[in-house]
Protein backbone atom coordinates (compact mmCIF):
# COMPACT_ATOMS: atom_id res chain seq x y z
CA UNK A 1 0.00 0.00 0.00
CA UNK A 2 1.31 3.44 -0.90
CA UNK A 3 2.39 5.52 2.05
CA UNK A 4 0.32 8.60 2.74
CA UNK A 5 2.13 11.95 2.72
CA UNK A 6 0.23 14.28 5.02
CA UNK A 7 0.05 18.06 4.79
CA UNK A 8 1.00 20.34 7.67
CA UNK A 9 -2.41 20.00 9.31
CA UNK A 10 -2.34 16.25 8.89
CA UNK A 11 1.11 15.89 10.41
CA UNK A 12 0.03 17.98 13.37
CA UNK A 13 -3.01 15.79 13.92
CA UNK A 14 -0.85 12.68 13.63
CA UNK A 15 1.38 13.96 16.40
CA UNK A 16 -1.67 15.00 18.42
CA UNK A 17 -3.32 11.59 18.25
CA UNK A 18 -0.02 9.87 18.97
CA UNK A 19 0.19 11.74 22.26
CA UNK A 20 -3.44 11.21 23.15
CA UNK A 21 -4.54 14.89 23.13
CA UNK A 22 -4.01 15.03 26.86
CA UNK A 23 -1.73 15.84 29.73
CA UNK A 24 0.30 13.42 31.83
CA UNK A 25 -1.75 10.88 33.72
CA UNK A 26 -2.65 11.47 37.36
CA UNK A 27 -0.16 9.43 39.48
CA UNK A 28 -2.90 8.57 41.94
CA UNK A 29 -4.90 7.04 39.10
CA UNK A 30 -2.10 5.22 37.32
CA UNK A 31 -0.77 3.59 40.47
CA UNK A 32 -4.14 2.23 41.51
CA UNK A 33 -4.94 -1.38 40.73
CA UNK A 34 -8.03 -1.79 38.57
CA UNK A 35 -10.56 -4.58 39.06
CA UNK A 36 -11.57 -4.98 35.41
CA UNK A 37 -10.07 -8.28 34.33
CA UNK A 38 -10.97 -10.99 31.83
CA UNK A 39 -8.73 -13.66 33.32
CA UNK A 40 -6.33 -13.62 30.38
CA UNK A 41 -3.65 -16.28 30.77
CA UNK A 42 -0.02 -16.11 29.71
CA UNK A 43 -0.77 -18.74 27.09
CA UNK A 44 -3.51 -16.52 25.63
CA UNK A 45 -1.19 -13.53 25.46
CA UNK A 46 1.65 -15.51 23.92
CA UNK A 47 -0.38 -17.20 21.17
CA UNK A 48 0.89 -16.17 17.73
CA UNK A 49 -1.33 -16.03 14.65
CA UNK A 50 0.52 -15.37 11.40
CA UNK A 51 -2.66 -14.13 9.70
CA UNK A 52 -2.90 -11.21 12.15
CA UNK A 53 -0.30 -9.42 10.03
CA UNK A 54 -3.07 -8.75 7.47
CA UNK A 55 -4.61 -6.39 10.01
CA UNK A 56 -1.51 -4.68 11.36
CA UNK A 57 0.58 -4.32 8.20
CA UNK A 58 -1.59 -1.61 6.55
CA UNK A 59 -1.30 0.44 9.76
CA UNK A 60 2.48 0.30 9.57
CA UNK A 61 2.31 1.84 6.11
CA UNK A 62 0.57 4.92 7.53
CA UNK A 63 3.14 6.06 10.07
CA UNK A 64 5.19 8.36 7.84
CA UNK A 65 4.98 11.91 9.17
CA UNK A 66 3.33 10.76 12.40
CA UNK A 67 6.41 10.37 14.56
CA UNK A 68 7.10 14.01 15.31
CA UNK A 69 6.98 13.28 19.04
CA UNK A 70 9.89 11.31 20.45
CA UNK A 71 8.76 7.92 21.81
CA UNK A 72 8.94 7.14 25.51
CA UNK A 73 12.47 5.85 26.21
CA UNK A 74 11.38 2.79 28.18
CA UNK A 75 8.39 0.60 29.00
CA UNK A 76 8.34 2.16 32.47
CA UNK A 77 8.25 5.66 31.00
CA UNK A 78 5.43 4.72 28.61
CA UNK A 79 3.49 3.25 31.50
CA UNK A 80 3.94 6.45 33.48
CA UNK A 81 2.62 8.52 30.57
CA UNK A 82 -0.48 6.35 30.22
CA UNK A 83 -3.87 6.78 31.81
CA UNK A 84 -4.24 3.02 31.48
CA UNK A 85 -2.33 0.12 29.92
CA UNK A 86 -4.45 -2.81 28.80
CA UNK A 87 -4.22 -6.11 27.04
CA UNK A 88 -7.12 -7.06 24.82
CA UNK A 89 -8.39 -8.13 21.43
CA UNK A 90 -9.53 -5.94 18.56
CA UNK A 91 -13.28 -6.39 18.34
CA UNK A 92 -14.37 -3.67 15.93
CA UNK A 93 -12.96 -1.07 13.55
CA UNK A 94 -14.91 1.90 12.18
CA UNK A 95 -14.33 5.27 10.57
CA UNK A 96 -14.33 7.98 13.23
CA UNK A 97 -13.96 11.56 11.91
CA UNK A 98 -11.92 13.92 9.75
CA UNK A 99 -9.59 16.39 11.47
CA UNK A 100 -7.97 18.84 9.09
CA UNK A 101 -6.99 16.61 6.17
CA UNK A 102 -6.72 13.42 8.22
CA UNK A 103 -9.27 10.63 8.48
CA UNK A 104 -9.23 8.83 11.80
CA UNK A 105 -10.44 5.36 12.70
CA UNK A 106 -11.91 3.91 15.88
CA UNK A 107 -10.55 0.62 17.20
CA UNK A 108 -12.68 -0.97 19.93
CA UNK A 109 -10.89 -3.41 22.23
CA UNK A 110 -12.55 -6.37 23.94
CA UNK A 111 -11.49 -9.02 26.49
CA UNK A 112 -9.78 -6.28 28.45
CA UNK A 113 -7.28 -6.84 31.24
CA UNK A 114 -6.04 -3.68 32.95
CA UNK A 115 -2.30 -4.06 33.50
CA UNK A 116 -1.73 -0.61 35.00
CA UNK A 117 -3.89 2.38 35.80
CA UNK A 118 -7.67 2.57 35.66
CA UNK A 119 -10.29 2.81 32.92
CA UNK A 120 -12.31 6.01 32.81
CA UNK A 121 -15.50 5.19 34.78
CA UNK A 122 -17.65 7.50 32.67
CA UNK A 123 -16.96 5.33 29.61
CA UNK A 124 -18.61 2.30 31.19
CA UNK A 125 -15.67 -0.03 30.61
CA UNK A 126 -15.60 0.61 26.84
CA UNK A 127 -12.13 1.01 25.36
CA UNK A 128 -12.31 2.78 22.00
CA UNK A 129 -8.99 4.02 20.63
CA UNK A 130 -8.61 6.65 17.92
CA UNK A 131 -5.84 6.14 15.38
CA UNK A 132 -5.21 8.17 12.25
CA UNK A 133 -6.01 6.42 8.99
CA UNK A 134 -4.58 8.91 6.50
CA UNK A 135 -6.11 11.04 3.78
CA UNK A 136 -9.93 10.70 3.67
CA UNK A 137 -10.06 8.66 0.45
CA UNK A 138 -11.49 5.16 -0.07
CA UNK A 139 -12.35 5.18 3.62
CA UNK A 140 -15.16 2.64 3.45
CA UNK A 141 -12.99 0.19 1.51
CA UNK A 142 -10.12 0.57 3.95
CA UNK A 143 -12.35 0.03 6.97
CA UNK A 144 -13.91 -3.03 5.36
CA UNK A 145 -10.41 -4.44 4.85
CA UNK A 146 -9.53 -3.95 8.51
CA UNK A 147 -12.85 -5.37 9.70
CA UNK A 148 -12.41 -8.44 7.50
CA UNK A 149 -8.99 -9.20 8.99
CA UNK A 150 -9.49 -8.63 12.71
CA UNK A 151 -6.58 -10.23 14.60
CA UNK A 152 -7.16 -13.36 16.65
CA UNK A 153 -4.33 -12.64 19.06
CA UNK A 154 -4.07 -10.29 22.00
CA UNK A 155 -2.19 -7.01 22.00
CA UNK A 156 -1.01 -4.56 24.67
CA UNK A 157 -1.96 -0.89 24.36
CA UNK A 158 -0.48 2.09 26.25
CA UNK A 159 -3.38 4.54 26.28
CA UNK A 160 -4.16 8.07 27.36
CA UNK A 161 -7.71 9.30 27.81
CA UNK A 162 -8.48 12.18 25.45
CA UNK A 163 -10.80 13.80 27.98
CA UNK A 164 -7.82 14.87 30.06
CA UNK A 165 -6.96 17.83 27.84
CA UNK A 166 -3.78 19.84 27.88
CA UNK A 167 -4.25 23.38 29.17
CA UNK A 168 -4.30 26.03 26.44
CA UNK A 169 -0.98 27.87 26.61
CA UNK A 170 -0.65 29.45 23.15
CA UNK A 171 -1.73 33.12 23.16
CA UNK A 172 -4.99 33.58 21.31
CA UNK A 173 -5.67 29.84 21.01
CA UNK A 174 -9.29 28.77 20.94
CA UNK A 175 -10.00 25.87 23.34
CA UNK A 176 -12.90 24.82 21.09
CA UNK A 177 -10.41 23.93 18.37
CA UNK A 178 -8.91 21.15 20.49
CA UNK A 179 -10.10 18.00 18.68
CA UNK A 180 -9.91 15.81 21.77
CA UNK A 181 -12.91 13.51 22.16
CA UNK A 182 -13.66 12.47 25.74
CA UNK A 183 -15.32 9.24 24.55
CA UNK A 184 -12.01 8.00 23.15
CA UNK A 185 -8.52 7.02 24.18
CA UNK A 186 -5.38 7.66 22.15
CA UNK A 187 -2.08 5.80 22.12
CA UNK A 188 0.72 7.61 23.96
CA UNK A 189 2.82 7.09 20.82
CA UNK A 190 2.64 5.09 17.58
CA UNK A 191 5.21 2.76 19.15
CA UNK A 192 2.85 2.00 22.04
CA UNK A 193 1.03 -1.10 20.73
CA UNK A 194 2.60 -4.56 20.97
CA UNK A 195 1.59 -8.07 19.89
CA UNK A 196 3.11 -11.54 19.93
CA UNK A 197 5.31 -12.16 16.90
CA UNK A 198 6.78 -15.42 15.59
CA UNK A 199 10.11 -14.87 17.38
CA UNK A 200 9.17 -12.57 20.23
CA UNK A 201 7.24 -9.43 21.03
CA UNK A 202 6.67 -7.17 18.03
CA UNK A 203 5.58 -3.56 17.69
CA UNK A 204 2.17 -3.95 16.08
CA UNK A 205 1.46 -0.67 14.27
CA UNK A 206 4.85 1.01 13.74
CA UNK A 207 7.54 0.34 11.17
CA UNK A 208 11.17 -0.54 11.84
CA UNK A 209 14.02 1.58 10.55
CA UNK A 210 15.49 1.31 7.05
CA UNK A 211 17.68 -1.61 8.17
CA UNK A 212 14.75 -3.49 9.67
CA UNK A 213 15.77 -2.74 13.25
CA UNK A 214 13.42 -1.43 15.95
CA UNK A 215 13.49 2.29 16.63
CA UNK A 216 15.36 3.36 19.80
CA UNK A 217 13.27 3.73 22.92
CA UNK A 218 9.99 1.98 23.68
CA UNK A 219 9.91 -0.06 20.47
CA UNK A 220 13.42 -1.43 20.94
CA UNK A 221 12.92 -2.22 24.62
CA UNK A 222 9.61 -3.97 24.03
CA UNK A 223 10.97 -6.07 21.19
CA UNK A 224 13.79 -7.41 23.37
CA UNK A 225 11.20 -9.54 25.13
CA UNK A 226 10.38 -13.05 24.00
CA UNK A 227 6.77 -13.22 25.15
CA UNK A 228 3.89 -10.77 25.35
CA UNK A 229 3.24 -12.01 28.88
CA UNK A 230 6.74 -10.78 29.79
CA UNK A 231 5.75 -7.29 28.67
CA UNK A 232 2.51 -7.53 30.66
CA UNK A 233 4.49 -8.49 33.78
CA UNK A 234 6.90 -5.59 33.21
CA UNK A 235 4.02 -3.13 32.94
CA UNK A 236 2.39 -4.46 36.11
CA UNK A 237 5.63 -3.87 38.02
CA UNK A 238 6.10 -0.32 36.68
PDB file of N, CA, C and O in Angstrom, residues 5 8 12 19 22 28 33 36 43 50 55 59-61 85 87 107 113 165 171 179-180 196 211 214 225:
ATOM      1  N   UNK A   5       1.366  10.766   2.356  1.00  0.00           N
ATOM      2  CA  UNK A   5       2.129  11.949   2.720  1.00  0.00           C
ATOM      3  C   UNK A   5       1.143  13.012   3.177  1.00  0.00           C
ATOM      4  O   UNK A   5       0.329  13.492   2.394  1.00  0.00           O
ATOM      5  N   UNK A   8       0.623  19.816   6.360  1.00  0.00           N
ATOM      6  CA  UNK A   8       1.000  20.340   7.672  1.00  0.00           C
ATOM      7  C   UNK A   8      -0.064  20.041   8.700  1.00  0.00           C
ATOM      8  O   UNK A   8       0.222  19.592   9.803  1.00  0.00           O
ATOM      9  N   UNK A  12       0.320  17.506  12.016  1.00  0.00           N
ATOM     10  CA  UNK A  12       0.027  17.981  13.366  1.00  0.00           C
ATOM     11  C   UNK A  12      -0.976  17.089  14.057  1.00  0.00           C
ATOM     12  O   UNK A  12      -0.831  16.759  15.238  1.00  0.00           O
ATOM     13  N   UNK A  19      -0.028  11.401  20.866  1.00  0.00           N
ATOM     14  CA  UNK A  19       0.189  11.742  22.260  1.00  0.00           C
ATOM     15  C   UNK A  19      -1.103  11.768  23.058  1.00  0.00           C
ATOM     16  O   UNK A  19      -1.111  12.109  24.229  1.00  0.00           O
ATOM     17  N   UNK A  22      -3.767  14.874  25.441  1.00  0.00           N
ATOM     18  CA  UNK A  22      -4.007  15.027  26.863  1.00  0.00           C
ATOM     19  C   UNK A  22      -2.726  15.260  27.623  1.00  0.00           C
ATOM     20  O   UNK A  22      -1.637  15.087  27.124  1.00  0.00           O
ATOM     21  N   UNK A  28      -2.005   9.300  41.058  1.00  0.00           N
ATOM     22  CA  UNK A  28      -2.905   8.568  41.944  1.00  0.00           C
ATOM     23  C   UNK A  28      -3.745   7.582  41.180  1.00  0.00           C
ATOM     24  O   UNK A  28      -4.111   6.517  41.685  1.00  0.00           O
ATOM     25  N   UNK A  33      -4.617  -0.121  41.403  1.00  0.00           N
ATOM     26  CA  UNK A  33      -4.937  -1.380  40.731  1.00  0.00           C
ATOM     27  C   UNK A  33      -6.396  -1.358  40.307  1.00  0.00           C
ATOM     28  O   UNK A  33      -7.273  -0.966  41.054  1.00  0.00           O
ATOM     29  N   UNK A  36     -11.000  -4.484  36.663  1.00  0.00           N
ATOM     30  CA  UNK A  36     -11.567  -4.979  35.408  1.00  0.00           C
ATOM     31  C   UNK A  36     -10.606  -5.980  34.793  1.00  0.00           C
ATOM     32  O   UNK A  36      -9.551  -5.616  34.289  1.00  0.00           O
ATOM     33  N   UNK A  43      -0.663 -17.999  28.348  1.00  0.00           N
ATOM     34  CA  UNK A  43      -0.771 -18.744  27.091  1.00  0.00           C
ATOM     35  C   UNK A  43      -1.612 -17.993  26.066  1.00  0.00           C
ATOM     36  O   UNK A  43      -1.303 -17.992  24.870  1.00  0.00           O
ATOM     37  N   UNK A  50      -0.153 -15.999  12.543  1.00  0.00           N
ATOM     38  CA  UNK A  50       0.519 -15.366  11.401  1.00  0.00           C
ATOM     39  C   UNK A  50      -0.434 -14.488  10.592  1.00  0.00           C
ATOM     40  O   UNK A  50      -0.041 -13.439  10.070  1.00  0.00           O
ATOM     41  N   UNK A  55      -3.979  -7.525   9.350  1.00  0.00           N
ATOM     42  CA  UNK A  55      -4.615  -6.387  10.005  1.00  0.00           C
ATOM     43  C   UNK A  55      -3.610  -5.289  10.312  1.00  0.00           C
ATOM     44  O   UNK A  55      -3.847  -4.105  10.028  1.00  0.00           O
ATOM     45  N   UNK A  59      -1.514  -0.645   8.809  1.00  0.00           N
ATOM     46  CA  UNK A  59      -1.302   0.440   9.761  1.00  0.00           C
ATOM     47  C   UNK A  59       0.150   0.888   9.751  1.00  0.00           C
ATOM     48  O   UNK A  59       0.454   2.078   9.882  1.00  0.00           O
ATOM     49  N   UNK A  60       1.057  -0.054   9.581  1.00  0.00           N
ATOM     50  CA  UNK A  60       2.478   0.302   9.565  1.00  0.00           C
ATOM     51  C   UNK A  60       2.807   1.179   8.370  1.00  0.00           C
ATOM     52  O   UNK A  60       3.738   1.969   8.406  1.00  0.00           O
ATOM     53  N   UNK A  61       2.043   1.045   7.308  1.00  0.00           N
ATOM     54  CA  UNK A  61       2.305   1.838   6.112  1.00  0.00           C
ATOM     55  C   UNK A  61       1.816   3.282   6.251  1.00  0.00           C
ATOM     56  O   UNK A  61       2.044   4.094   5.368  1.00  0.00           O
ATOM     57  N   UNK A  85      -2.951   1.063  30.847  1.00  0.00           N
ATOM     58  CA  UNK A  85      -2.327   0.116  29.921  1.00  0.00           C
ATOM     59  C   UNK A  85      -3.144  -1.164  29.976  1.00  0.00           C
ATOM     60  O   UNK A  85      -3.400  -1.693  31.064  1.00  0.00           O
ATOM     61  N   UNK A  87      -4.308  -5.096  28.072  1.00  0.00           N
ATOM     62  CA  UNK A  87      -4.216  -6.115  27.039  1.00  0.00           C
ATOM     63  C   UNK A  87      -5.631  -6.409  26.585  1.00  0.00           C
ATOM     64  O   UNK A  87      -6.593  -6.250  27.351  1.00  0.00           O
ATOM     65  N   UNK A 107     -10.827   2.030  16.943  1.00  0.00           N
ATOM     66  CA  UNK A 107     -10.546   0.623  17.202  1.00  0.00           C
ATOM     67  C   UNK A 107     -11.092   0.289  18.587  1.00  0.00           C
ATOM     68  O   UNK A 107     -10.661   0.877  19.587  1.00  0.00           O
ATOM     69  N   UNK A 113      -7.939  -6.715  29.941  1.00  0.00           N
ATOM     70  CA  UNK A 113      -7.279  -6.836  31.238  1.00  0.00           C
ATOM     71  C   UNK A 113      -6.535  -5.532  31.482  1.00  0.00           C
ATOM     72  O   UNK A 113      -5.754  -5.087  30.623  1.00  0.00           O
ATOM     73  N   UNK A 165      -7.569  16.942  28.811  1.00  0.00           N
ATOM     74  CA  UNK A 165      -6.960  17.831  27.835  1.00  0.00           C
ATOM     75  C   UNK A 165      -5.761  18.590  28.409  1.00  0.00           C
ATOM     76  O   UNK A 165      -5.697  18.868  29.596  1.00  0.00           O
ATOM     77  N   UNK A 171      -0.934  31.881  23.154  1.00  0.00           N
ATOM     78  CA  UNK A 171      -1.730  33.117  23.163  1.00  0.00           C
ATOM     79  C   UNK A 171      -2.730  33.157  22.004  1.00  0.00           C
ATOM     80  O   UNK A 171      -2.387  32.881  20.861  1.00  0.00           O
ATOM     81  N   UNK A 179      -9.260  19.084  19.196  1.00  0.00           N
ATOM     82  CA  UNK A 179     -10.096  18.000  18.683  1.00  0.00           C
ATOM     83  C   UNK A 179     -10.233  16.809  19.612  1.00  0.00           C
ATOM     84  O   UNK A 179     -10.715  15.764  19.213  1.00  0.00           O
ATOM     85  N   UNK A 180      -9.792  16.936  20.849  1.00  0.00           N
ATOM     86  CA  UNK A 180      -9.907  15.814  21.773  1.00  0.00           C
ATOM     87  C   UNK A 180     -11.367  15.391  21.926  1.00  0.00           C
ATOM     88  O   UNK A 180     -12.276  16.209  21.966  1.00  0.00           O
ATOM     89  N   UNK A 196       2.193 -10.409  19.969  1.00  0.00           N
ATOM     90  CA  UNK A 196       3.114 -11.536  19.934  1.00  0.00           C
ATOM     91  C   UNK A 196       3.512 -11.832  18.495  1.00  0.00           C
ATOM     92  O   UNK A 196       2.651 -12.023  17.632  1.00  0.00           O
ATOM     93  N   UNK A 211      16.921  -0.359   8.098  1.00  0.00           N
ATOM     94  CA  UNK A 211      17.678  -1.609   8.170  1.00  0.00           C
ATOM     95  C   UNK A 211      16.871  -2.741   8.799  1.00  0.00           C
ATOM     96  O   UNK A 211      17.392  -3.823   9.044  1.00  0.00           O
ATOM     97  N   UNK A 214      14.388  -2.249  15.205  1.00  0.00           N
ATOM     98  CA  UNK A 214      13.419  -1.434  15.945  1.00  0.00           C
ATOM     99  C   UNK A 214      13.978  -0.048  16.241  1.00  0.00           C
ATOM    100  O   UNK A 214      15.187   0.127  16.426  1.00  0.00           O
ATOM    101  N   UNK A 225      11.879  -8.503  24.361  1.00  0.00           N
ATOM    102  CA  UNK A 225      11.198  -9.538  25.130  1.00  0.00           C
ATOM    103  C   UNK A 225      10.741 -10.684  24.232  1.00  0.00           C
ATOM    104  O   UNK A 225      10.346 -10.467  23.088  1.00  0.00           O
TER     105      UNK A 225
END
